[in-house]
Amino acid sequence: MFKFKSSLLFLLLTFVFATAQERHLKNIKQLTFGGDNAEAYFSPDGKKLTLQVTNKAFGVPCDQIFMLDLQEKEFNEKSLKLISTGKGRTTCSYYMPDGKHLLYASTHADNHACPAPPKSTDGKYLWAIYPEFDIYIADLNGNITKKLTDSPGYDAEAVVSPDGKKIAFTSIRSGDLEIYTMDIDGSNLKQITFGLGYDGGCFFSHDSKKIVFRSSRPKTEEEIKEYKDLLSQNLVAPSEMEIYTCNIDGSDLKQITNLGKANWAPYFHPSDQKIIFSSNHHSTRGYDFQLYMIDINGENLRQITWESEFNAFPMFSPDGKKLVFSSNRMQSKPRETNVFIADWVDHDEAELTQPKSLKKHISYLASDELQGRLTGSKGEELAANYLVKELKSLGLKPYDGKNYIQKFDYKVRLNPHDSTQIKQNSGKNVVGFLDNKATKTILIGAHYDHLGLNEHNHSSKPNSKGEIHNGADDNASGVAAVLELARMYSKNKSTEKVNYLFAFFSGEEDGLIGSKQLANVLKNNHPNIISMINLDMIGRLNEMKNLTVGGIGTNPNFKSIVERNKPAGFAVTLDESGMGPSDHTSFYLKNIPVLFFFTGTHSDYHKPSDDEEKINYYGVRNITDYVFRVCNEIAALDKVEFVPTKTDAPKTAPKYKVTLGIMPDYTDHGDGLHVDGVTDNRPAQLAGIQGGDVILKIGDCEIKEVYGYMNCLSKINSGDELPVTFKRNGETKTVNVKF
């Protein structure tokens, strides 16, 4: 990112959840209305559902099993037919192979009343493992025809194999919650999981050879003690679960997810090569479960739902054409969950971001071999050759029909304080063209140059000349994303309604030089460019998953598009301005709508320590997918109008004669200047100020954000000593700083 134009103020807006872009779910239809409706599963012929319902308004105080005929024209409370006894509590119903009987677990034989729900003493969410649960078979008129289990303790969560030969269920009969199988008549009982922890919620693969299930598997002494203590009270804390598969005899056990938090309700995709499941691994705050899909080798995680805060219990219809799931979308009352059904649309595998490709690109571009990719250097030439090779391999054309390279010459000022130290330099932009024979074009770009060995004195580390500045985040991360987007668009099965230009700029660190050159040429040669998407520094997504998207004010539709397609759990700061310290500014000044994706500065910014091992690949992959969705929506617009954004004159950075020696967070948090990092042996570090502090005042000069900070600095002379007030972990502190 260009160091000397860092006057971008990111406007923090409260995010409003919008209708999600759920490309794999078409014709979504609500099937239940009111109460808590969940675990809906198809009959063998796909014409009926069985589900569990709690709805006090219907006289159902705790879960009972109902059946729903999908061939009805309208759906309401009268569509539901009670199958269970209406007594006790039931769970986990499933159709038997004949489609004329249901399997479910119930407590009614022990007590006709609803068992007491679990109570948490420390605020943790708990599941009750009612020891009264046993498994029954009933006909579709509600008559119990057989009791399959009769052992002390929990027996529930039973499902039937598609070939009709096996039943799998969870039981505590061994002293732990394990998965068992038995023949369809209840004989030939066999334990198939043995690891300490809750194993449950299993389903068979479509070929009946494997099962997929959720498991808690505590590991540390503390986790094991908590699990055993809760289990002794017939409780489970389902906050840490991963997805596993194994053969139906228990062999070939594999952990599929390693995401953290709660990953559960898994079900095999019709191909048996993927698993759909519910997860809150993405969530940084609050209650948020979305559906995801992952390959059975643990790769290619992709988000399926965006809408609402709870989506779970997915099941494919026997023919694979429908998906049924539970969700709190469109709820009429708080805590309401309903069942929905949708047509399933499979993925185009080429449109899935490949983490291995991202790592390959970043690892090479940020390697010592390229010596920091300084514009005009041998490292820049190696990087440009790499980019050209990648574009050719994707079948993209040269942007001008002749050459992928656009050369440019410019003068670089080696010392910002000395106008006589000027060097003549040259650089290379690299541009490829995907020609879809459309009348409009979207430009996706990133700068590939960085600071080299600090020959141009842009490093934020003192005395670092001669040290390699690899620039993994700045901006090998953005380049890798653009290359991956080029692959996705050139290799997918669709022909988009727009052409795509994929541009890699050099000279950005010296003042947006390359993008200015390209903007001048493209404005004349490609007047049909409807948008420029800039990816600069997207490699360091933090724990709160903060992402800034700038330029949303440059088109009336951009704000809603950006919000609608946000990855789950991301905290997106929206900035309206089309101006900023990166290459999108060059295109905004040519009246082209722009968007700018940026994960923020950090303590390694413009330092030799910005290396590949610090890249957050989860973030890069999700942002790449995000941009793909955003571009698809922009491409679908009939008209992409350019709107100039306001330049707030009072927020022009004032001139100042001193420095504090900090790396500021340019996001406007409104409560002071957030410090991303401090420079060794500079005033802030010598006074004890640290990264993460929030500066409130310098002397009597109050600070709300970066422009207030600059204004305060402008009033200070070298040699002044003033108190600096800041907050650290909620505590206000004051130190004296000599500037």
XYZ file of C-alpha atoms in Angstrom:
739
model
C 0.000 0.000 0.000
C 1.251 3.475 -0.951
C 2.699 5.013 2.199
C 2.524 8.755 1.593
C -1.165 9.116 0.723
C -2.545 7.381 3.782
C -5.339 9.905 4.344
C -8.161 7.398 3.871
C -10.708 7.645 6.671
C -12.710 4.449 7.030
C -16.261 5.189 8.114
C -17.489 2.589 10.607
C -21.142 1.842 9.978
C -23.445 -0.443 11.896
C -23.922 -3.455 9.704
C -27.530 -4.326 8.845
C -28.159 -7.947 7.867
C -29.653 -8.136 4.406
C -31.102 -10.796 2.215
C -28.267 -13.187 1.477
C -26.986 -14.291 -1.862
C -27.644 -18.023 -1.599
C -26.801 -19.222 -5.091
C -27.224 -22.903 -4.285
C -30.757 -22.596 -2.932
C -33.496 -21.725 -5.413
C -37.245 -21.415 -4.899
C -36.981 -21.442 -1.102
C -40.361 -22.289 0.443
C -41.413 -22.096 4.087
C -43.183 -25.252 5.306
C -43.942 -24.515 8.978
C -45.210 -21.371 10.660
C -44.577 -20.679 14.332
C -42.918 -22.460 17.226
C -39.720 -24.460 17.100
C -39.607 -26.836 14.115
C -36.477 -28.819 13.356
C -34.828 -32.042 12.188
C -37.018 -32.499 9.133
C -36.061 -35.591 7.103
C -37.377 -36.995 3.829
C -39.300 -40.224 3.303
C -37.653 -42.765 0.948
C -39.808 -41.550 -1.965
C -39.134 -37.865 -1.170
C -42.851 -37.052 -0.883
C -43.100 -36.619 2.890
C -41.137 -35.211 5.800
C -40.897 -36.240 9.412
C -39.942 -33.530 11.885
C -40.045 -32.578 15.551
C -42.176 -29.661 16.739
C -42.491 -27.590 19.901
C -45.342 -25.100 19.767
C -47.287 -24.218 22.897
C -49.874 -22.406 20.756
C -50.729 -25.779 19.191
C -50.717 -27.582 22.541
C -47.247 -29.056 22.034
C -45.163 -27.939 25.061
C -42.053 -29.941 24.127
C -40.769 -31.808 21.078
C -43.170 -34.261 19.422
C -42.872 -36.045 16.086
C -45.059 -34.939 13.187
C -45.369 -35.851 9.520
C -45.825 -33.392 6.647
C -47.072 -34.319 3.161
C -45.044 -32.315 0.608
C -47.681 -32.826 -2.084
C -50.103 -30.455 -0.371
C -50.747 -27.169 -2.162
C -50.573 -25.009 0.955
C -48.797 -25.423 4.263
C -50.009 -24.371 7.720
C -50.420 -25.864 11.189
C -53.194 -28.137 9.877
C -50.710 -29.726 7.461
C -48.870 -31.393 10.345
C -49.944 -34.868 11.457
C -48.918 -36.073 14.931
C -47.100 -39.422 14.885
C -45.612 -39.665 18.387
C -47.740 -40.211 21.500
C -47.915 -36.540 22.506
C -46.425 -37.536 25.863
C -42.956 -36.981 27.260
C -40.313 -35.599 24.890
C -39.274 -37.074 21.542
C -36.330 -36.521 19.230
C -34.636 -37.522 15.988
C -37.277 -39.199 13.850
C -36.424 -41.038 10.624
C -38.324 -43.060 8.027
C -37.998 -46.815 7.894
C -37.207 -48.359 4.472
C -40.872 -49.137 3.699
C -41.870 -45.455 4.067
C -44.797 -46.627 6.202
C -43.106 -46.531 9.584
C -41.060 -44.000 11.555
C -38.152 -44.425 13.908
C -37.865 -41.990 16.851
C -36.699 -41.715 20.453
C -39.061 -40.851 23.309
C -39.214 -40.482 27.111
C -42.968 -41.190 27.328
C -42.608 -44.666 28.849
C -40.901 -43.213 31.920
C -43.023 -40.082 32.378
C -45.837 -38.505 30.404
C -44.718 -35.006 31.384
C -42.092 -33.010 29.524
C -38.718 -33.580 31.227
C -37.137 -30.486 32.726
C -34.845 -28.582 30.354
C -31.157 -28.339 31.324
C -30.064 -25.481 33.586
C -26.662 -23.870 33.221
C -24.897 -22.439 36.254
C -22.175 -20.610 34.333
C -24.049 -19.380 31.265
C -22.938 -22.207 28.972
C -25.369 -23.622 26.447
C -26.126 -27.245 27.324
C -27.838 -30.231 25.717
C -29.753 -32.638 27.935
C -28.929 -36.327 27.437
C -32.178 -37.617 28.916
C -31.567 -41.149 30.272
C -35.256 -41.964 29.676
C -34.837 -41.861 25.883
C -35.450 -45.179 24.111
C -35.957 -45.861 20.401
C -39.334 -46.876 18.983
C -40.905 -47.715 15.645
C -44.398 -46.395 14.879
C -46.694 -46.579 11.879
C -47.943 -43.428 10.158
C -51.082 -43.485 12.309
C -48.996 -43.129 15.443
C -49.258 -46.720 16.660
C -46.025 -47.962 18.236
C -45.195 -51.282 16.619
C -41.840 -52.028 18.241
C -39.446 -50.865 20.947
C -35.876 -51.255 19.682
C -33.859 -50.347 22.805
C -34.397 -50.988 26.494
C -31.051 -50.419 28.163
C -30.447 -47.977 31.056
C -29.470 -44.496 29.920
C -29.630 -42.524 26.718
C -30.508 -44.236 23.396
C -31.485 -41.819 20.618
C -30.473 -40.115 17.348
C -31.328 -43.173 15.244
C -31.106 -43.191 11.427
C -31.533 -45.861 8.749
C -29.084 -46.735 5.966
C -30.320 -46.065 2.405
C -30.044 -49.776 1.570
C -32.443 -50.492 4.445
C -30.124 -52.915 6.224
C -28.723 -50.957 9.191
C -29.759 -48.564 11.952
C -27.143 -46.309 13.573
C -27.743 -44.466 16.837
C -26.031 -42.870 19.843
C -26.016 -44.597 23.218
C -24.421 -44.176 26.642
C -24.543 -47.899 27.434
C -20.712 -48.125 27.450
C -20.452 -45.254 29.944
C -19.655 -42.746 27.188
C -21.711 -41.350 24.306
C -20.755 -43.590 21.395
C -22.282 -44.589 18.047
C -23.684 -48.083 17.579
C -25.160 -49.959 14.645
C -27.708 -52.760 14.553
C -29.575 -54.630 11.887
C -32.924 -53.217 10.814
C -34.735 -55.632 13.178
C -32.646 -54.545 16.194
C -30.276 -57.526 16.204
C -26.489 -57.694 15.748
C -25.661 -54.693 17.962
C -22.151 -53.286 17.435
C -20.255 -50.333 18.922
C -18.352 -48.479 16.187
C -16.846 -45.380 17.915
C -14.641 -45.512 20.989
C -13.017 -42.096 21.547
C -13.837 -40.193 24.723
C -16.424 -37.509 23.977
C -19.862 -37.112 22.537
C -20.247 -38.929 19.194
C -23.666 -38.377 17.672
C -25.939 -36.939 15.026
C -24.765 -39.518 12.502
C -26.044 -40.183 8.979
C -25.206 -42.801 6.379
C -23.625 -42.097 3.015
C -25.876 -42.758 0.017
C -24.003 -45.971 -0.756
C -24.551 -47.097 2.882
C -20.802 -47.703 3.353
C -19.888 -44.767 5.614
C -21.319 -42.605 8.343
C -20.699 -38.936 9.100
C -21.122 -37.600 12.623
C -20.295 -34.803 15.056
C -17.898 -35.313 17.945
C -16.679 -33.288 20.916
C -13.512 -35.342 21.678
C -12.084 -33.378 24.661
C -8.268 -33.416 24.818
C -6.883 -31.372 27.710
C -7.268 -32.415 31.351
C -9.591 -29.469 31.921
C -11.753 -30.367 28.909
C -11.918 -34.022 29.908
C -12.917 -33.160 33.477
C -15.642 -30.773 32.297
C -17.005 -33.365 29.848
C -17.130 -36.117 32.457
C -18.638 -33.837 35.095
C -21.412 -32.757 32.752
C -22.003 -36.301 31.511
C -22.508 -37.458 35.099
C -25.396 -34.979 35.173
C -26.714 -36.228 31.793
C -25.539 -33.049 30.080
C -23.299 -32.121 27.127
C -21.853 -28.696 26.268
C -21.962 -28.686 22.440
C -19.733 -25.635 21.988
C -16.709 -27.518 20.600
C -17.517 -30.165 17.968
C -15.931 -31.261 14.708
C -17.152 -33.428 11.825
C -15.844 -36.997 11.439
C -16.449 -39.899 9.052
C -15.796 -43.620 9.336
C -16.818 -46.876 7.684
C -19.957 -48.498 9.079
C -17.787 -50.967 10.980
C -15.906 -48.071 12.637
C -12.732 -48.392 10.587
C -11.035 -45.594 8.657
C -11.976 -42.890 11.190
C -11.188 -39.419 9.806
C -11.608 -35.915 11.171
C -13.011 -33.818 8.326
C -13.202 -30.349 9.875
C -10.742 -28.582 12.113
C -12.543 -25.270 12.357
C -13.131 -24.770 16.073
C -16.401 -23.956 17.817
C -19.521 -25.966 16.964
C -19.647 -27.928 13.702
C -22.635 -30.268 13.643
C -25.734 -31.598 11.818
C -23.683 -33.147 8.972
C -25.206 -34.870 5.962
C -23.627 -36.370 2.847
C -24.038 -34.614 -0.495
C -25.628 -36.982 -3.086
C -22.169 -37.589 -4.577
C -20.888 -38.819 -1.171
C -17.797 -36.706 -1.917
C -18.934 -33.673 0.096
C -20.615 -32.991 3.414
C -23.079 -30.232 4.242
C -23.215 -29.150 7.895
C -24.031 -26.288 10.270
C -21.284 -24.232 11.893
C -20.583 -21.114 13.915
C -16.804 -21.314 13.457
C -16.894 -17.967 11.664
C -18.680 -16.118 14.434
C -16.801 -13.470 16.399
C -19.760 -12.403 18.498
C -23.283 -13.556 19.257
C -25.289 -16.457 17.910
C -24.713 -17.239 14.247
C -24.989 -20.649 12.577
C -24.746 -21.005 8.801
C -24.716 -23.995 6.473
C -21.374 -24.925 4.930
C -20.165 -27.619 2.564
C -16.766 -29.296 2.582
C -15.094 -32.061 0.563
C -14.617 -35.368 2.373
C -10.855 -34.737 2.343
C -11.395 -31.579 4.414
C -10.770 -29.154 1.542
C -12.869 -26.587 -0.325
C -14.943 -25.257 2.538
C -17.717 -23.068 1.156
C -20.574 -21.118 2.706
C -24.103 -22.091 1.622
C -26.428 -19.805 3.637
C -26.103 -16.159 4.605
C -29.612 -15.288 5.712
C -30.590 -15.167 9.417
C -28.693 -16.250 12.517
C -29.580 -19.944 12.571
C -29.481 -22.491 9.748
C -29.092 -26.196 10.550
C -30.330 -29.789 10.053
C -29.813 -29.957 6.271
C -30.896 -33.078 4.382
C -30.932 -33.800 0.664
C -33.931 -35.454 -0.913
C -33.367 -39.025 -2.161
C -33.017 -37.757 -5.748
C -30.598 -34.996 -4.655
C -32.726 -32.243 -6.175
C -34.053 -30.716 -2.954
C -32.592 -29.564 0.350
C -34.671 -29.296 3.510
C -33.299 -27.352 6.492
C -34.332 -25.444 9.598
C -33.845 -21.703 9.941
C -34.982 -18.695 11.942
C -35.270 -16.575 8.779
C -38.619 -14.843 8.245
C -39.573 -15.441 11.884
C -42.719 -13.771 13.187
C -41.582 -13.980 16.827
C -38.200 -14.187 18.601
C -36.733 -17.697 19.043
C -38.925 -19.085 16.292
C -37.466 -21.762 14.005
C -39.188 -23.088 10.905
C -38.557 -25.714 8.234
C -37.738 -24.643 4.673
C -37.288 -26.535 1.426
C -35.359 -25.389 -1.646
C -34.217 -26.605 -5.031
C -30.519 -27.494 -4.795
C -28.116 -26.021 -7.342
C -24.690 -27.667 -7.336
C -21.427 -25.755 -7.407
C -19.313 -25.131 -10.462
C -16.100 -26.509 -8.990
C -14.016 -24.010 -10.966
C -15.693 -21.186 -9.054
C -14.287 -22.293 -5.694
C -11.226 -20.428 -4.467
C -8.278 -22.807 -4.148
C -6.199 -22.145 -0.989
C -3.265 -24.096 -2.466
C -3.154 -21.721 -5.424
C -3.267 -18.679 -3.137
C -0.372 -20.058 -1.095
C 1.629 -20.901 -4.209
C 1.320 -17.349 -5.545
C 2.037 -15.592 -2.237
C 4.937 -17.885 -1.351
C 6.702 -17.149 -4.634
C 5.987 -13.427 -4.847
C 7.031 -12.892 -1.210
C 10.144 -15.061 -1.431
C 13.662 -13.695 -0.941
C 14.372 -14.609 -4.568
C 12.336 -11.590 -5.699
C 14.215 -9.235 -3.348
C 11.107 -7.249 -2.397
C 9.838 -6.534 -5.954
C 10.992 -2.893 -6.069
C 9.745 -1.125 -9.189
C 12.488 -1.174 -11.808
C 14.419 -4.010 -10.148
C 15.297 -7.544 -11.211
C 12.760 -8.760 -8.644
C 10.001 -6.770 -10.332
C 10.949 -8.345 -13.661
C 10.802 -11.866 -12.177
C 7.389 -11.112 -10.686
C 6.114 -9.685 -13.985
C 7.308 -12.774 -15.863
C 5.510 -14.981 -13.340
C 2.272 -13.030 -13.801
C 2.482 -13.193 -17.602
C 3.050 -16.946 -17.432
C -0.016 -17.389 -15.206
C -2.224 -15.264 -17.478
C -1.099 -17.232 -20.536
C -1.822 -20.541 -18.788
C -5.399 -19.363 -18.210
C -5.857 -18.501 -21.876
C -6.254 -14.769 -21.245
C -5.405 -12.351 -24.037
C -2.980 -9.421 -23.817
C -4.938 -6.334 -22.756
C -4.075 -4.455 -25.957
C -4.089 -7.518 -28.224
C -0.299 -7.523 -28.453
C 1.493 -7.490 -25.116
C 0.654 -8.284 -21.519
C 3.215 -5.695 -20.393
C 2.680 -1.940 -20.226
C 5.943 -0.118 -19.596
C 6.174 3.334 -18.028
C 8.869 5.789 -16.940
C 8.750 8.167 -14.008
C 10.854 10.069 -11.500
C 11.005 8.894 -7.896
C 11.902 11.159 -4.987
C 14.330 9.258 -2.768
C 14.011 11.644 0.192
C 10.618 13.227 0.891
C 12.390 16.125 2.628
C 14.920 16.828 -0.139
C 13.631 17.753 -3.598
C 17.083 17.352 -5.141
C 17.289 13.602 -4.502
C 15.368 12.380 -7.563
C 15.944 9.214 -9.591
C 14.707 8.300 -13.067
C 12.969 4.933 -12.915
C 10.840 2.605 -15.029
C 8.248 -0.036 -14.298
C 5.913 -2.612 -15.820
C 2.187 -3.159 -15.434
C 0.884 -6.618 -16.353
C -2.647 -6.900 -17.762
C -4.700 -9.793 -19.157
C -8.109 -9.700 -20.854
C -10.988 -12.188 -20.645
C -13.099 -11.448 -23.703
C -16.693 -12.591 -23.191
C -17.843 -10.555 -26.240
C -19.770 -8.306 -23.859
C -20.440 -4.580 -24.131
C -19.097 -3.790 -20.662
C -15.959 -4.655 -18.703
C -14.975 -4.983 -15.032
C -11.355 -4.334 -14.045
C -9.953 -6.290 -11.083
C -6.520 -5.167 -9.960
C -3.754 -5.248 -7.368
C -0.254 -3.818 -7.175
C 2.602 -6.318 -7.218
C 5.526 -4.007 -6.449
C 6.883 -3.473 -2.936
C 9.849 -1.800 -1.217
C 12.745 -3.985 -2.362
C 15.732 -3.381 -0.092
C 14.313 0.000 0.949
C 16.195 1.798 -1.810
C 13.393 4.385 -2.079
C 13.215 4.944 1.690
C 9.587 3.945 2.201
C 10.223 1.481 5.051
C 8.635 2.066 8.446
C 11.566 0.303 10.125
C 14.485 2.628 10.939
C 17.863 1.849 9.381
C 16.485 -0.992 7.261
C 18.251 -0.209 3.998
C 19.628 -3.431 2.550
C 17.009 -5.623 4.254
C 14.546 -7.496 2.011
C 10.981 -6.227 2.361
C 9.033 -9.196 1.002
C 5.589 -7.598 1.193
C 3.558 -10.772 1.657
C 0.499 -8.822 2.746
C 1.484 -5.684 0.832
C 0.628 -6.789 -1.720
C 1.336 -10.381 -2.685
C -1.972 -11.169 -0.957
C -3.998 -8.997 -3.329
C -2.095 -10.259 -6.377
C -2.802 -13.871 -5.422
C -6.514 -13.087 -5.108
C -6.614 -11.420 -8.539
C -4.843 -14.410 -10.116
C -7.321 -16.759 -8.460
C -10.271 -14.666 -9.670
C -8.796 -14.771 -13.167
C -8.704 -18.573 -12.926
C -12.263 -18.781 -11.599
C -13.723 -16.601 -14.337
C -11.694 -18.089 -17.184
C -12.210 -21.752 -16.234
C -15.831 -21.797 -15.049
C -18.730 -23.065 -17.144
C -20.447 -19.692 -17.411
C -19.996 -16.904 -19.912
C -20.491 -13.733 -17.941
C -22.344 -10.710 -19.287
C -19.170 -8.674 -18.849
C -15.564 -8.875 -19.985
C -12.813 -8.885 -17.356
C -9.478 -7.094 -17.233
C -7.038 -8.460 -14.653
C -4.400 -5.841 -13.897
C -1.221 -5.973 -11.815
C 0.271 -2.551 -11.139
C 3.832 -1.578 -10.400
C 5.028 1.758 -9.039
C 2.225 1.867 -6.461
C 4.584 2.333 -3.538
C 6.155 5.342 -5.290
C 2.805 7.106 -5.709
C 0.263 5.044 -7.686
C 2.426 5.473 -10.777
C 1.477 2.305 -12.668
C -2.258 2.569 -12.081
C -2.246 6.200 -13.237
C -0.581 5.127 -16.463
C -3.035 2.293 -17.040
C -6.060 4.415 -16.143
C -5.088 6.954 -18.789
C -4.767 4.262 -21.459
C -7.866 2.267 -20.531
C -10.101 5.313 -20.378
C -9.378 5.782 -24.077
C -9.120 2.134 -25.221
C -11.785 0.571 -22.967
C -14.414 3.269 -22.370
C -16.888 0.544 -21.379
C -15.237 -0.183 -17.993
C -18.108 -0.143 -15.501
C -16.120 -0.747 -12.316
C -12.639 -1.152 -10.866
C -12.134 -3.583 -7.944
C -8.899 -3.062 -6.010
C -7.405 -5.646 -3.636
C -4.574 -4.186 -1.585
C -3.434 -5.813 1.676
C -6.075 -8.500 2.252
C -3.730 -10.974 3.939
C -3.881 -10.110 7.628
C -7.494 -10.597 8.687
C -7.493 -10.201 12.470
C -9.335 -12.181 15.148
C -12.372 -9.905 14.919
C -12.375 -10.438 11.141
C -12.313 -6.720 10.403
C -12.431 -5.864 6.715
C -12.795 -2.430 5.151
C -14.534 -1.977 1.820
C -14.003 1.468 0.354
C -15.704 3.160 -2.584
C -19.257 2.053 -1.770
C -20.482 5.596 -2.445
C -19.243 5.609 -6.042
C -22.354 3.768 -7.235
C -25.892 3.700 -5.756
C -25.975 -0.128 -5.724
C -22.567 -0.857 -4.235
C -23.509 -0.547 -0.553
C -26.325 -3.107 -0.742
C -24.255 -5.478 -2.905
C -21.325 -5.366 -0.487
C -23.564 -5.912 2.543
C -25.586 -8.676 0.945
C -22.560 -10.785 0.076
C -20.563 -10.348 3.291
C -18.887 -13.565 4.497
C -20.380 -14.892 7.712
C -18.770 -13.486 10.843
C -16.882 -10.681 9.100
C -17.047 -7.193 10.621
C -17.178 -4.993 7.529
C -16.405 -1.298 7.794
C -17.896 0.635 4.882
C -16.189 3.704 3.459
C -18.025 5.761 0.861
C -15.006 7.559 -0.544
C -13.584 6.656 -3.930
C -10.271 8.214 -2.890
C -7.685 6.365 -0.842
C -4.038 5.353 -0.506
C -4.152 2.739 -3.245
C -4.637 2.167 -6.960
C -8.431 2.478 -7.109
C -7.945 6.244 -6.707
C -6.435 6.441 -10.205
C -9.619 4.999 -11.703
C -11.994 6.955 -9.494
C -10.386 10.115 -10.890
C -11.395 8.867 -14.357
C -15.045 8.712 -13.221
C -15.080 4.919 -12.877
C -16.968 3.402 -9.886
C -14.526 1.646 -7.561
C -14.413 -0.762 -4.639
C -11.392 -1.261 -2.399
C -10.895 -4.337 -0.157
C -8.427 -3.976 2.722
C -7.840 -5.879 6.007
C -5.938 -3.039 7.661
C -2.434 -2.062 8.691
C -0.424 -3.941 11.305
C 2.895 -3.857 13.124
C 4.698 -5.439 10.111
C 3.427 -2.827 7.637
C 6.274 -1.628 5.367
C 8.782 -3.651 7.348
C 11.020 -6.613 6.439
C 8.837 -8.726 8.763
C 5.828 -8.700 6.396
C 6.421 -12.356 5.488
C 4.349 -15.220 4.083
C 4.093 -17.245 7.297
C 1.977 -14.450 8.813
C -0.674 -14.562 6.099
C -4.201 -15.485 7.202
C -5.216 -17.778 4.336
C -8.707 -18.226 5.757
C -9.139 -14.492 5.282
C -7.627 -14.346 1.785
C -9.813 -17.223 0.598
C -12.999 -15.760 2.026
C -12.270 -12.293 0.627
C -11.543 -13.760 -2.812
C -14.898 -15.572 -2.742
C -16.495 -12.337 -1.503
C -15.147 -10.342 -4.436
C -16.337 -13.057 -6.821
C -19.890 -12.732 -5.503
C -19.750 -8.949 -5.579
C -18.481 -8.909 -9.174
C -21.267 -11.257 -10.251
C -23.864 -8.861 -8.897
C -22.215 -5.815 -10.475
C -22.119 -7.681 -13.793
C -25.876 -8.269 -13.540
C -26.696 -4.564 -13.178
C -28.335 -2.967 -16.210
C -26.518 0.285 -15.565
C -23.520 1.115 -13.378
C -23.702 4.830 -12.691
C -20.666 6.751 -11.410
C -21.287 8.928 -8.356
C -18.553 11.333 -7.185
C -17.983 11.106 -3.436
C -17.482 14.091 -1.186
C -14.045 15.224 -0.180
C -14.218 16.410 3.416
C -11.946 19.457 3.332
C -11.507 19.774 7.114
C -10.039 16.268 7.132
C -7.128 17.149 4.858
C -4.005 16.107 6.699
C -2.267 19.208 8.176
C 1.486 19.713 8.024
C 3.399 18.805 11.150
C 7.000 19.019 12.322
C 7.199 16.155 14.814
C 6.374 12.477 14.952
C 5.223 10.202 17.738
C 6.545 7.069 16.039
C 3.376 4.998 15.852
C 1.536 3.020 13.190
C -2.034 4.391 13.355
C -5.189 2.440 12.599
C -6.881 4.562 9.924
C -10.336 3.191 10.723
C -12.519 5.833 12.370
C -13.546 4.092 15.611
C -14.723 7.419 17.052
C -13.190 6.883 20.512
C -9.614 7.947 19.832
C -6.660 6.964 17.680
C -6.108 3.192 17.813
C -2.388 2.305 17.719
C -1.558 -0.644 15.463
C 2.139 -0.612 16.329
C 5.047 1.501 17.585
C 8.496 2.145 16.130
C 11.503 1.219 18.262
C 13.421 4.080 19.883
C 10.870 6.708 18.893
C 8.945 8.965 21.344
C 5.917 6.664 21.781
C 7.988 3.543 22.456
C 10.359 5.380 24.791
C 7.385 6.676 26.786
C 5.818 3.212 27.095
C 2.985 3.473 24.553
C 2.163 0.095 22.982
C 0.291 -1.383 20.056
C -3.389 -1.733 20.989
C -3.467 1.494 23.003
C -6.066 4.151 22.141
C -4.693 7.710 22.261
C -7.224 10.215 23.627
C -5.265 13.464 24.061
C -1.904 15.090 23.451
C -1.647 17.849 26.017
C -5.057 19.542 25.963
C -5.678 18.592 22.314
C -8.411 15.926 22.102
C -8.193 13.111 19.539
C -11.144 11.207 18.069
C -9.498 9.692 14.993
C -6.452 9.949 12.721
C -7.218 13.463 11.489
C -7.536 14.764 15.032
C -4.191 13.139 15.760
C -2.580 14.883 12.790
C -4.124 18.192 13.849
C -2.665 17.823 17.343
C 0.779 16.981 15.961
C 0.697 20.087 13.762
C 0.655 22.277 16.892
C 3.769 20.726 18.438
C 7.365 21.812 17.935
C 10.446 19.633 18.132
C 11.666 19.485 21.723
C 8.229 20.002 23.283
C 7.355 17.708 26.176
C 3.645 17.038 26.675
C 1.411 14.552 28.507
C -0.204 11.926 26.243
C -3.412 10.345 27.552
C -4.457 6.909 26.277
C -6.531 3.880 27.180
C -5.118 0.379 27.598
C -7.482 -2.503 28.293
C -10.133 -0.031 29.464
C -7.790 1.786 31.893
C -6.865 5.438 31.256
C -3.149 6.223 31.537
C -1.008 9.346 31.025
C 2.699 9.485 30.135
C 5.013 12.382 29.330
C 6.387 12.335 25.809
C 9.292 14.398 24.494
C 8.732 15.080 20.786
